[in-house]
PDB file of N, CA, C and O in Angstrom:
ATOM      1  N   MET J   9      11.612   0.004   7.092  1.00 67.00           N
ATOM      2  CA  MET J   9      11.390  -0.897   8.126  1.00 67.00           C
ATOM      3  C   MET J   9      10.631  -2.125   7.778  1.00 67.00           C
ATOM      4  O   MET J   9       9.865  -1.937   6.760  1.00 67.00           O
ATOM      5  N   ARG J  10      10.814  -3.149   8.258  1.00 83.00           N
ATOM      6  CA  ARG J  10      10.138  -4.445   7.804  1.00 83.00           C
ATOM      7  C   ARG J  10       8.684  -4.442   8.171  1.00 83.00           C
ATOM      8  O   ARG J  10       8.339  -3.909   9.258  1.00 83.00           O
ATOM      9  N   MET J  11       7.800  -4.975   7.369  1.00 85.00           N
ATOM     10  CA  MET J  11       6.411  -4.971   7.443  1.00 85.00           C
ATOM     11  C   MET J  11       6.046  -5.612   8.818  1.00 85.00           C
ATOM     12  O   MET J  11       5.179  -5.122   9.546  1.00 85.00           O
ATOM     13  N   HIS J  12       6.543  -6.865   9.153  1.00 87.00           N
ATOM     14  CA  HIS J  12       6.156  -7.509  10.299  1.00 87.00           C
ATOM     15  C   HIS J  12       6.431  -6.740  11.612  1.00 87.00           C
ATOM     16  O   HIS J  12       5.682  -6.834  12.565  1.00 87.00           O
ATOM     17  N   TYR J  13       7.481  -5.934  11.723  1.00 91.00           N
ATOM     18  CA  TYR J  13       7.708  -5.151  12.767  1.00 91.00           C
ATOM     19  C   TYR J  13       6.851  -4.072  12.922  1.00 91.00           C
ATOM     20  O   TYR J  13       6.302  -3.704  14.135  1.00 91.00           O
ATOM     21  N   LEU J  14       6.366  -3.417  11.886  1.00 92.00           N
ATOM     22  CA  LEU J  14       5.355  -2.265  11.824  1.00 92.00           C
ATOM     23  C   LEU J  14       4.034  -2.957  12.357  1.00 92.00           C
ATOM     24  O   LEU J  14       3.426  -2.260  13.200  1.00 92.00           O
ATOM     25  N   ILE J  15       3.570  -4.063  11.815  1.00 92.00           N
ATOM     26  CA  ILE J  15       2.410  -4.624  12.328  1.00 92.00           C
ATOM     27  C   ILE J  15       2.297  -4.980  13.753  1.00 92.00           C
ATOM     28  O   ILE J  15       1.413  -4.779  14.465  1.00 92.00           O
ATOM     29  N   ARG J  16       3.470  -5.546  14.217  1.00 93.00           N
ATOM     30  CA  ARG J  16       3.500  -5.947  15.678  1.00 93.00           C
ATOM     31  C   ARG J  16       3.457  -4.611  16.512  1.00 93.00           C
ATOM     32  O   ARG J  16       2.806  -4.608  17.531  1.00 93.00           O
ATOM     33  N   GLY J  17       4.083  -3.584  16.091  1.00 95.00           N
ATOM     34  CA  GLY J  17       4.041  -2.312  16.809  1.00 95.00           C
ATOM     35  C   GLY J  17       2.679  -1.689  16.789  1.00 95.00           C
ATOM     36  O   GLY J  17       2.260  -1.229  17.827  1.00 95.00           O
ATOM     37  N   ILE J  18       2.058  -1.710  15.620  1.00 95.00           N
ATOM     38  CA  ILE J  18       0.647  -1.138  15.567  1.00 95.00           C
ATOM     39  C   ILE J  18      -0.336  -1.965  16.469  1.00 95.00           C
ATOM     40  O   ILE J  18      -1.104  -1.386  17.164  1.00 95.00           O
ATOM     41  N   ALA J  19      -0.255  -3.266  16.265  1.00 96.00           N
ATOM     42  CA  ALA J  19      -1.056  -4.189  17.034  1.00 96.00           C
ATOM     43  C   ALA J  19      -0.940  -3.949  18.574  1.00 96.00           C
ATOM     44  O   ALA J  19      -1.929  -3.891  19.372  1.00 96.00           O
ATOM     45  N   GLY J  20       0.371  -3.893  19.102  1.00 96.00           N
ATOM     46  CA  GLY J  20       0.702  -3.720  20.427  1.00 96.00           C
ATOM     47  C   GLY J  20       0.166  -2.292  20.974  1.00 96.00           C
ATOM     48  O   GLY J  20      -0.357  -2.278  21.998  1.00 96.00           O
ATOM     49  N   SER J  21       0.363  -1.318  20.086  1.00 97.00           N
ATOM     50  CA  SER J  21      -0.195  -0.014  20.497  1.00 97.00           C
ATOM     51  C   SER J  21      -1.657   0.039  20.613  1.00 97.00           C
ATOM     52  O   SER J  21      -2.265   0.573  21.590  1.00 97.00           O
ATOM     53  N   PHE J  22      -2.397  -0.669  19.655  1.00 97.00           N
ATOM     54  CA  PHE J  22      -3.865  -0.640  19.630  1.00 97.00           C
ATOM     55  C   PHE J  22      -4.234  -1.421  20.955  1.00 97.00           C
ATOM     56  O   PHE J  22      -5.284  -0.904  21.550  1.00 97.00           O
ATOM     57  N   VAL J  23      -3.666  -2.405  21.336  1.00 97.00           N
ATOM     58  CA  VAL J  23      -4.073  -3.221  22.544  1.00 97.00           C
ATOM     59  C   VAL J  23      -3.874  -2.338  23.815  1.00 97.00           C
ATOM     60  O   VAL J  23      -4.794  -2.236  24.568  1.00 97.00           O
ATOM     61  N   LEU J  24      -2.664  -1.656  23.791  1.00 97.00           N
ATOM     62  CA  LEU J  24      -2.457  -0.849  25.080  1.00 97.00           C
ATOM     63  C   LEU J  24      -3.368   0.336  25.178  1.00 97.00           C
ATOM     64  O   LEU J  24      -3.902   0.697  26.192  1.00 97.00           O
ATOM     65  N   ILE J  25      -3.658   1.022  24.074  1.00 98.00           N
ATOM     66  CA  ILE J  25      -4.551   2.110  24.066  1.00 98.00           C
ATOM     67  C   ILE J  25      -5.979   1.699  24.405  1.00 98.00           C
ATOM     68  O   ILE J  25      -6.572   2.367  25.136  1.00 98.00           O
ATOM     69  N   SER J  26      -6.358   0.614  23.870  1.00 97.00           N
ATOM     70  CA  SER J  26      -7.769   0.216  24.053  1.00 97.00           C
ATOM     71  C   SER J  26      -7.902  -0.379  25.500  1.00 97.00           C
ATOM     72  O   SER J  26      -8.982  -0.098  26.131  1.00 97.00           O
ATOM     73  N   LEU J  27      -6.912  -0.843  26.122  1.00 97.00           N
ATOM     74  CA  LEU J  27      -6.951  -1.149  27.528  1.00 97.00           C
ATOM     75  C   LEU J  27      -7.172  -0.002  28.349  1.00 97.00           C
ATOM     76  O   LEU J  27      -7.842   0.003  29.371  1.00 97.00           O
ATOM     77  N   ALA J  28      -6.206   0.956  28.044  1.00 97.00           N
ATOM     78  CA  ALA J  28      -6.367   2.237  28.816  1.00 97.00           C
ATOM     79  C   ALA J  28      -7.745   2.877  28.661  1.00 97.00           C
ATOM     80  O   ALA J  28      -8.323   3.320  29.613  1.00 97.00           O
ATOM     81  N   LEU J  29      -8.230   2.893  27.412  1.00 97.00           N
ATOM     82  CA  LEU J  29      -9.567   3.471  27.266  1.00 97.00           C
ATOM     83  C   LEU J  29     -10.702   2.726  28.000  1.00 97.00           C
ATOM     84  O   LEU J  29     -11.603   3.282  28.467  1.00 97.00           O
ATOM     85  N   GLY J  30     -10.513   1.365  28.012  1.00 97.00           N
ATOM     86  CA  GLY J  30     -11.514   0.492  28.649  1.00 97.00           C
ATOM     87  C   GLY J  30     -11.331   0.767  30.162  1.00 97.00           C
ATOM     88  O   GLY J  30     -12.414   0.725  30.938  1.00 97.00           O
ATOM     89  N   THR J  31     -10.254   1.163  30.650  1.00 97.00           N
ATOM     90  CA  THR J  31     -10.110   1.288  32.135  1.00 97.00           C
ATOM     91  C   THR J  31     -10.648   2.699  32.506  1.00 97.00           C
ATOM     92  O   THR J  31     -11.387   2.798  33.541  1.00 97.00           O
ATOM     93  N   TRP J  32     -10.305   3.730  31.810  1.00 98.00           N
ATOM     94  CA  TRP J  32     -10.578   5.106  32.175  1.00 98.00           C
ATOM     95  C   TRP J  32     -11.745   5.743  31.475  1.00 98.00           C
ATOM     96  O   TRP J  32     -12.278   6.722  31.909  1.00 98.00           O
ATOM     97  N   VAL J  33     -12.310   5.260  30.342  1.00 97.00           N
ATOM     98  CA  VAL J  33     -13.340   5.830  29.601  1.00 97.00           C
ATOM     99  C   VAL J  33     -14.615   4.990  29.695  1.00 97.00           C
ATOM    100  O   VAL J  33     -15.605   5.425  30.355  1.00 97.00           O
ATOM    101  N   HIS J  34     -14.503   3.784  29.078  1.00 97.00           N
ATOM    102  CA  HIS J  34     -15.687   2.964  29.109  1.00 97.00           C
ATOM    103  C   HIS J  34     -15.379   1.498  28.876  1.00 97.00           C
ATOM    104  O   HIS J  34     -14.510   1.216  27.952  1.00 97.00           O
ATOM    105  N   PRO J  35     -15.818   0.597  29.568  1.00 97.00           N
ATOM    106  CA  PRO J  35     -15.483  -0.896  29.366  1.00 97.00           C
ATOM    107  C   PRO J  35     -15.795  -1.487  27.937  1.00 97.00           C
ATOM    108  O   PRO J  35     -15.170  -2.408  27.644  1.00 97.00           O
ATOM    109  N   TYR J  36     -16.580  -0.764  27.232  1.00 97.00           N
ATOM    110  CA  TYR J  36     -16.849  -1.285  25.804  1.00 97.00           C
ATOM    111  C   TYR J  36     -15.600  -1.247  25.002  1.00 97.00           C
ATOM    112  O   TYR J  36     -15.472  -1.875  23.980  1.00 97.00           O
ATOM    113  N   TRP J  37     -14.564  -0.450  25.324  1.00 97.00           N
ATOM    114  CA  TRP J  37     -13.395  -0.410  24.624  1.00 97.00           C
ATOM    115  C   TRP J  37     -12.573  -1.759  24.656  1.00 97.00           C
ATOM    116  O   TRP J  37     -11.787  -1.959  23.795  1.00 97.00           O
ATOM    117  N   TYR J  38     -12.953  -2.568  25.643  1.00 97.00           N
ATOM    118  CA  TYR J  38     -12.349  -3.945  25.654  1.00 97.00           C
ATOM    119  C   TYR J  38     -12.724  -4.769  24.466  1.00 97.00           C
ATOM    120  O   TYR J  38     -11.937  -5.672  24.047  1.00 97.00           O
ATOM    121  N   PHE J  39     -13.842  -4.498  23.840  1.00 98.00           N
ATOM    122  CA  PHE J  39     -14.235  -5.167  22.557  1.00 98.00           C
ATOM    123  C   PHE J  39     -13.189  -4.865  21.467  1.00 98.00           C
ATOM    124  O   PHE J  39     -12.886  -5.748  20.668  1.00 98.00           O
ATOM    125  N   PHE J  40     -12.598  -3.676  21.485  1.00 97.00           N
ATOM    126  CA  PHE J  40     -11.619  -3.363  20.416  1.00 97.00           C
ATOM    127  C   PHE J  40     -10.424  -4.198  20.719  1.00 97.00           C
ATOM    128  O   PHE J  40      -9.659  -4.657  19.786  1.00 97.00           O
ATOM    129  N   THR J  41      -9.987  -4.380  21.965  1.00 96.00           N
ATOM    130  CA  THR J  41      -8.887  -5.232  22.341  1.00 96.00           C
ATOM    131  C   THR J  41      -9.134  -6.663  21.766  1.00 96.00           C
ATOM    132  O   THR J  41      -8.186  -7.349  21.106  1.00 96.00           O
ATOM    133  N   ALA J  42     -10.378  -7.127  21.994  1.00 97.00           N
ATOM    134  CA  ALA J  42     -10.742  -8.525  21.562  1.00 97.00           C
ATOM    135  C   ALA J  42     -10.646  -8.496  19.932  1.00 97.00           C
ATOM    136  O   ALA J  42     -10.128  -9.469  19.352  1.00 97.00           O
ATOM    137  N   PHE J  43     -11.103  -7.510  19.222  1.00 96.00           N
ATOM    138  CA  PHE J  43     -11.063  -7.408  17.839  1.00 96.00           C
ATOM    139  C   PHE J  43      -9.584  -7.440  17.362  1.00 96.00           C
ATOM    140  O   PHE J  43      -9.340  -8.167  16.351  1.00 96.00           O
ATOM    141  N   VAL J  44      -8.700  -6.767  17.961  1.00 96.00           N
ATOM    142  CA  VAL J  44      -7.317  -6.822  17.543  1.00 96.00           C
ATOM    143  C   VAL J  44      -6.761  -8.237  17.711  1.00 96.00           C
ATOM    144  O   VAL J  44      -6.011  -8.740  16.824  1.00 96.00           O
ATOM    145  N   GLY J  45      -7.100  -8.851  18.843  1.00 95.00           N
ATOM    146  CA  GLY J  45      -6.573 -10.283  19.079  1.00 95.00           C
ATOM    147  C   GLY J  45      -7.105 -11.279  18.076  1.00 95.00           C
ATOM    148  O   GLY J  45      -6.425 -12.131  17.625  1.00 95.00           O
ATOM    149  N   LEU J  46      -8.423 -11.029  17.821  1.00 96.00           N
ATOM    150  CA  LEU J  46      -9.034 -12.018  16.696  1.00 96.00           C
ATOM    151  C   LEU J  46      -8.377 -11.792  15.387  1.00 96.00           C
ATOM    152  O   LEU J  46      -8.161 -12.752  14.549  1.00 96.00           O
ATOM    153  N   ASN J  47      -8.061 -10.492  15.085  1.00 94.00           N
ATOM    154  CA  ASN J  47      -7.400 -10.236  13.772  1.00 94.00           C
ATOM    155  C   ASN J  47      -6.034 -10.818  13.815  1.00 94.00           C
ATOM    156  O   ASN J  47      -5.587 -11.332  12.647  1.00 94.00           O
ATOM    157  N   LEU J  48      -5.298 -10.799  14.831  1.00 94.00           N
ATOM    158  CA  LEU J  48      -4.032 -11.476  14.896  1.00 94.00           C
ATOM    159  C   LEU J  48      -4.111 -12.946  14.755  1.00 94.00           C
ATOM    160  O   LEU J  48      -3.286 -13.549  14.035  1.00 94.00           O
ATOM    161  N   LEU J  49      -5.021 -13.575  15.415  1.00 95.00           N
ATOM    162  CA  LEU J  49      -5.250 -14.942  15.275  1.00 95.00           C
ATOM    163  C   LEU J  49      -5.619 -15.358  13.865  1.00 95.00           C
ATOM    164  O   LEU J  49      -5.084 -16.299  13.150  1.00 95.00           O
ATOM    165  N   GLN J  50      -6.586 -14.541  13.263  1.00 96.00           N
ATOM    166  CA  GLN J  50      -7.086 -14.795  11.875  1.00 96.00           C
ATOM    167  C   GLN J  50      -5.901 -14.707  10.850  1.00 96.00           C
ATOM    168  O   GLN J  50      -5.785 -15.484  10.016  1.00 96.00           O
ATOM    169  N   SER J  51      -5.131 -13.655  11.005  1.00 94.00           N
ATOM    170  CA  SER J  51      -3.952 -13.493  10.101  1.00 94.00           C
ATOM    171  C   SER J  51      -2.826 -14.648  10.327  1.00 94.00           C
ATOM    172  O   SER J  51      -2.227 -15.046   9.234  1.00 94.00           O
ATOM    173  N   SER J  52      -2.821 -15.262  11.403  1.00 93.00           N
ATOM    174  CA  SER J  52      -1.764 -16.356  11.611  1.00 93.00           C
ATOM    175  C   SER J  52      -2.354 -17.626  10.946  1.00 93.00           C
ATOM    176  O   SER J  52      -1.520 -18.440  10.531  1.00 93.00           O
ATOM    177  N   ILE J  53      -3.645 -17.675  10.913  1.00 96.00           N
ATOM    178  CA  ILE J  53      -4.235 -19.017  10.255  1.00 96.00           C
ATOM    179  C   ILE J  53      -4.349 -18.802   8.668  1.00 96.00           C
ATOM    180  O   ILE J  53      -3.970 -19.659   7.942  1.00 96.00           O
ATOM    181  N   THR J  54      -4.815 -17.645   8.182  1.00 96.00           N
ATOM    182  CA  THR J  54      -5.105 -17.404   6.753  1.00 96.00           C
ATOM    183  C   THR J  54      -3.971 -16.845   6.062  1.00 96.00           C
ATOM    184  O   THR J  54      -3.950 -16.761   4.907  1.00 96.00           O
ATOM    185  N   HIS J  55      -3.024 -16.273   6.693  1.00 92.00           N
ATOM    186  CA  HIS J  55      -1.814 -15.476   6.130  1.00 92.00           C
ATOM    187  C   HIS J  55      -2.200 -14.328   5.337  1.00 92.00           C
ATOM    188  O   HIS J  55      -1.623 -13.970   4.348  1.00 92.00           O
ATOM    189  N   TRP J  56      -3.417 -13.731   5.744  1.00 93.00           N
ATOM    190  CA  TRP J  56      -3.840 -12.459   5.087  1.00 93.00           C
ATOM    191  C   TRP J  56      -4.018 -11.438   6.247  1.00 93.00           C
ATOM    192  O   TRP J  56      -4.718 -11.733   7.220  1.00 93.00           O
ATOM    193  N   CYS J  57      -3.565 -10.279   5.952  1.00 91.00           N
ATOM    194  CA  CYS J  57      -3.682  -9.225   6.996  1.00 91.00           C
ATOM    195  C   CYS J  57      -4.012  -7.940   6.321  1.00 91.00           C
ATOM    196  O   CYS J  57      -3.363  -7.359   5.428  1.00 91.00           O
ATOM    197  N   LEU J  58      -5.153  -7.262   6.785  1.00 90.00           N
ATOM    198  CA  LEU J  58      -5.527  -6.094   6.218  1.00 90.00           C
ATOM    199  C   LEU J  58      -4.575  -4.879   6.420  1.00 90.00           C
ATOM    200  O   LEU J  58      -4.252  -4.151   5.524  1.00 90.00           O
ATOM    201  N   MET J  59      -3.913  -4.869   7.629  1.00 91.00           N
ATOM    202  CA  MET J  59      -3.038  -3.849   7.908  1.00 91.00           C
ATOM    203  C   MET J  59      -1.812  -3.924   6.890  1.00 91.00           C
ATOM    204  O   MET J  59      -1.313  -2.799   6.577  1.00 91.00           O
ATOM    205  N   GLU J  60      -1.391  -5.051   6.424  1.00 90.00           N
ATOM    206  CA  GLU J  60      -0.323  -5.149   5.449  1.00 90.00           C
ATOM    207  C   GLU J  60      -0.649  -4.343   4.213  1.00 90.00           C
ATOM    208  O   GLU J  60       0.006  -3.607   3.632  1.00 90.00           O
ATOM    209  N   GLN J  61      -1.945  -4.478   3.715  1.00 90.00           N
ATOM    210  CA  GLN J  61      -2.404  -3.959   2.537  1.00 90.00           C
ATOM    211  C   GLN J  61      -2.567  -2.363   2.774  1.00 90.00           C
ATOM    212  O   GLN J  61      -2.155  -1.593   1.901  1.00 90.00           O
ATOM    213  N   ILE J  62      -3.080  -1.935   3.904  1.00 91.00           N
ATOM    214  CA  ILE J  62      -3.041  -0.501   4.251  1.00 91.00           C
ATOM    215  C   ILE J  62      -1.651   0.075   4.228  1.00 91.00           C
ATOM    216  O   ILE J  62      -1.471   1.115   3.603  1.00 91.00           O
ATOM    217  N   LEU J  63      -0.679  -0.552   4.898  1.00 91.00           N
ATOM    218  CA  LEU J  63       0.628   0.091   4.923  1.00 91.00           C
ATOM    219  C   LEU J  63       1.334   0.148   3.587  1.00 91.00           C
ATOM    220  O   LEU J  63       2.043   1.005   3.263  1.00 91.00           O
ATOM    221  N   GLU J  64       1.036  -0.911   2.738  1.00 90.00           N
ATOM    222  CA  GLU J  64       1.526  -0.983   1.456  1.00 90.00           C
ATOM    223  C   GLU J  64       1.022   0.076   0.591  1.00 90.00           C
ATOM    224  O   GLU J  64       1.761   0.781  -0.184  1.00 90.00           O
ATOM    225  N   LYS J  65      -0.291   0.359   0.668  1.00 91.00           N
ATOM    226  CA  LYS J  65      -0.904   1.384  -0.161  1.00 91.00           C
ATOM    227  C   LYS J  65      -0.522   2.755   0.320  1.00 91.00           C
ATOM    228  O   LYS J  65      -0.396   3.636  -0.435  1.00 91.00           O
ATOM    229  N   LEU J  66      -0.177   2.916   1.621  1.00 91.00           N
ATOM    230  CA  LEU J  66       0.256   4.213   2.096  1.00 91.00           C
ATOM    231  C   LEU J  66       1.697   4.390   1.769  1.00 91.00           C
ATOM    232  O   LEU J  66       2.190   5.529   1.885  1.00 91.00           O
ATOM    233  N   GLY J  67       2.459   3.360   1.250  1.00 88.00           N
ATOM    234  CA  GLY J  67       3.849   3.460   0.892  1.00 88.00           C
ATOM    235  C   GLY J  67       4.748   3.455   2.048  1.00 88.00           C
ATOM    236  O   GLY J  67       5.962   3.841   1.836  1.00 88.00           O
ATOM    237  N   VAL J  68       4.299   3.024   3.242  1.00 86.00           N
ATOM    238  CA  VAL J  68       5.076   2.987   4.370  1.00 86.00           C
ATOM    239  C   VAL J  68       6.057   1.803   4.409  1.00 86.00           C
ATOM    240  O   VAL J  68       7.205   1.893   4.759  1.00 86.00           O
ATOM    241  N   ALA J  69       5.584   0.688   3.914  1.00 74.00           N
ATOM    242  CA  ALA J  69       6.510  -0.511   3.894  1.00 74.00           C
ATOM    243  C   ALA J  69       5.871  -1.393   2.680  1.00 74.00           C
ATOM    244  O   ALA J  69       4.888  -1.280   2.239  1.00 74.00           O
ATOM    245  N   GLU J  70       6.815  -2.131   2.208  1.00 72.00           N
ATOM    246  CA  GLU J  70       6.503  -3.196   1.115  1.00 72.00           C
ATOM    247  C   GLU J  70       6.586  -4.552   1.691  1.00 72.00           C
ATOM    248  O   GLU J  70       7.384  -4.898   2.512  1.00 72.00           O
ATOM    249  N   ARG J  71       5.652  -5.330   1.120  1.00 68.00           N
ATOM    250  CA  ARG J  71       5.810  -6.855   1.416  1.00 68.00           C
ATOM    251  C   ARG J  71       7.029  -7.396   0.794  1.00 68.00           C
ATOM    252  O   ARG J  71       7.425  -7.043  -0.303  1.00 68.00           O
ATOM    253  N   PRO J  72       7.569  -8.358   1.481  1.00 66.00           N
ATOM    254  CA  PRO J  72       8.763  -9.015   0.929  1.00 66.00           C
ATOM    255  C   PRO J  72       8.376  -9.848  -0.369  1.00 66.00           C
ATOM    256  O   PRO J  72       7.417 -10.491  -0.312  1.00 66.00           O
ATOM    257  N   ARG J  73       9.197  -9.684  -1.341  1.00 69.00           N
ATOM    258  CA  ARG J  73       8.854 -10.408  -2.661  1.00 69.00           C
ATOM    259  C   ARG J  73       9.492 -11.854  -2.568  1.00 69.00           C
ATOM    260  O   ARG J  73      10.605 -12.084  -2.034  1.00 69.00           O
ATOM    261  N   ALA J  74       8.641 -12.733  -3.086  1.00 62.00           N
ATOM    262  CA  ALA J  74       9.270 -14.142  -3.188  1.00 62.00           C
ATOM    263  C   ALA J  74      10.362 -14.163  -4.286  1.00 62.00           C
ATOM    264  O   ALA J  74      10.268 -13.557  -5.179  1.00 62.00           O
ATOM    265  N   ALA J  75      11.304 -15.068  -3.930  1.00 56.00           N
ATOM    266  CA  ALA J  75      12.464 -15.172  -4.823  1.00 56.00           C
ATOM    267  C   ALA J  75      12.109 -16.009  -6.069  1.00 56.00           C
ATOM    268  O   ALA J  75      11.283 -16.767  -6.245  1.00 56.00           O
TER     269      ALA J  75
END
């Protein structure tokens, strides 16, 4: 599976889970939602994403190689 699809799926899952936890457990979970959003914004600006490195080290997906 392509790396960017995995990252989008993970980020979307984190957002939905943290919203549910914020609604039903404690509102402080909304900070996790903000954290995910800030990481997405940061990675779009810097072109660096920690989740890419984690997935690559786990062997789940590889970064596309430059030609």
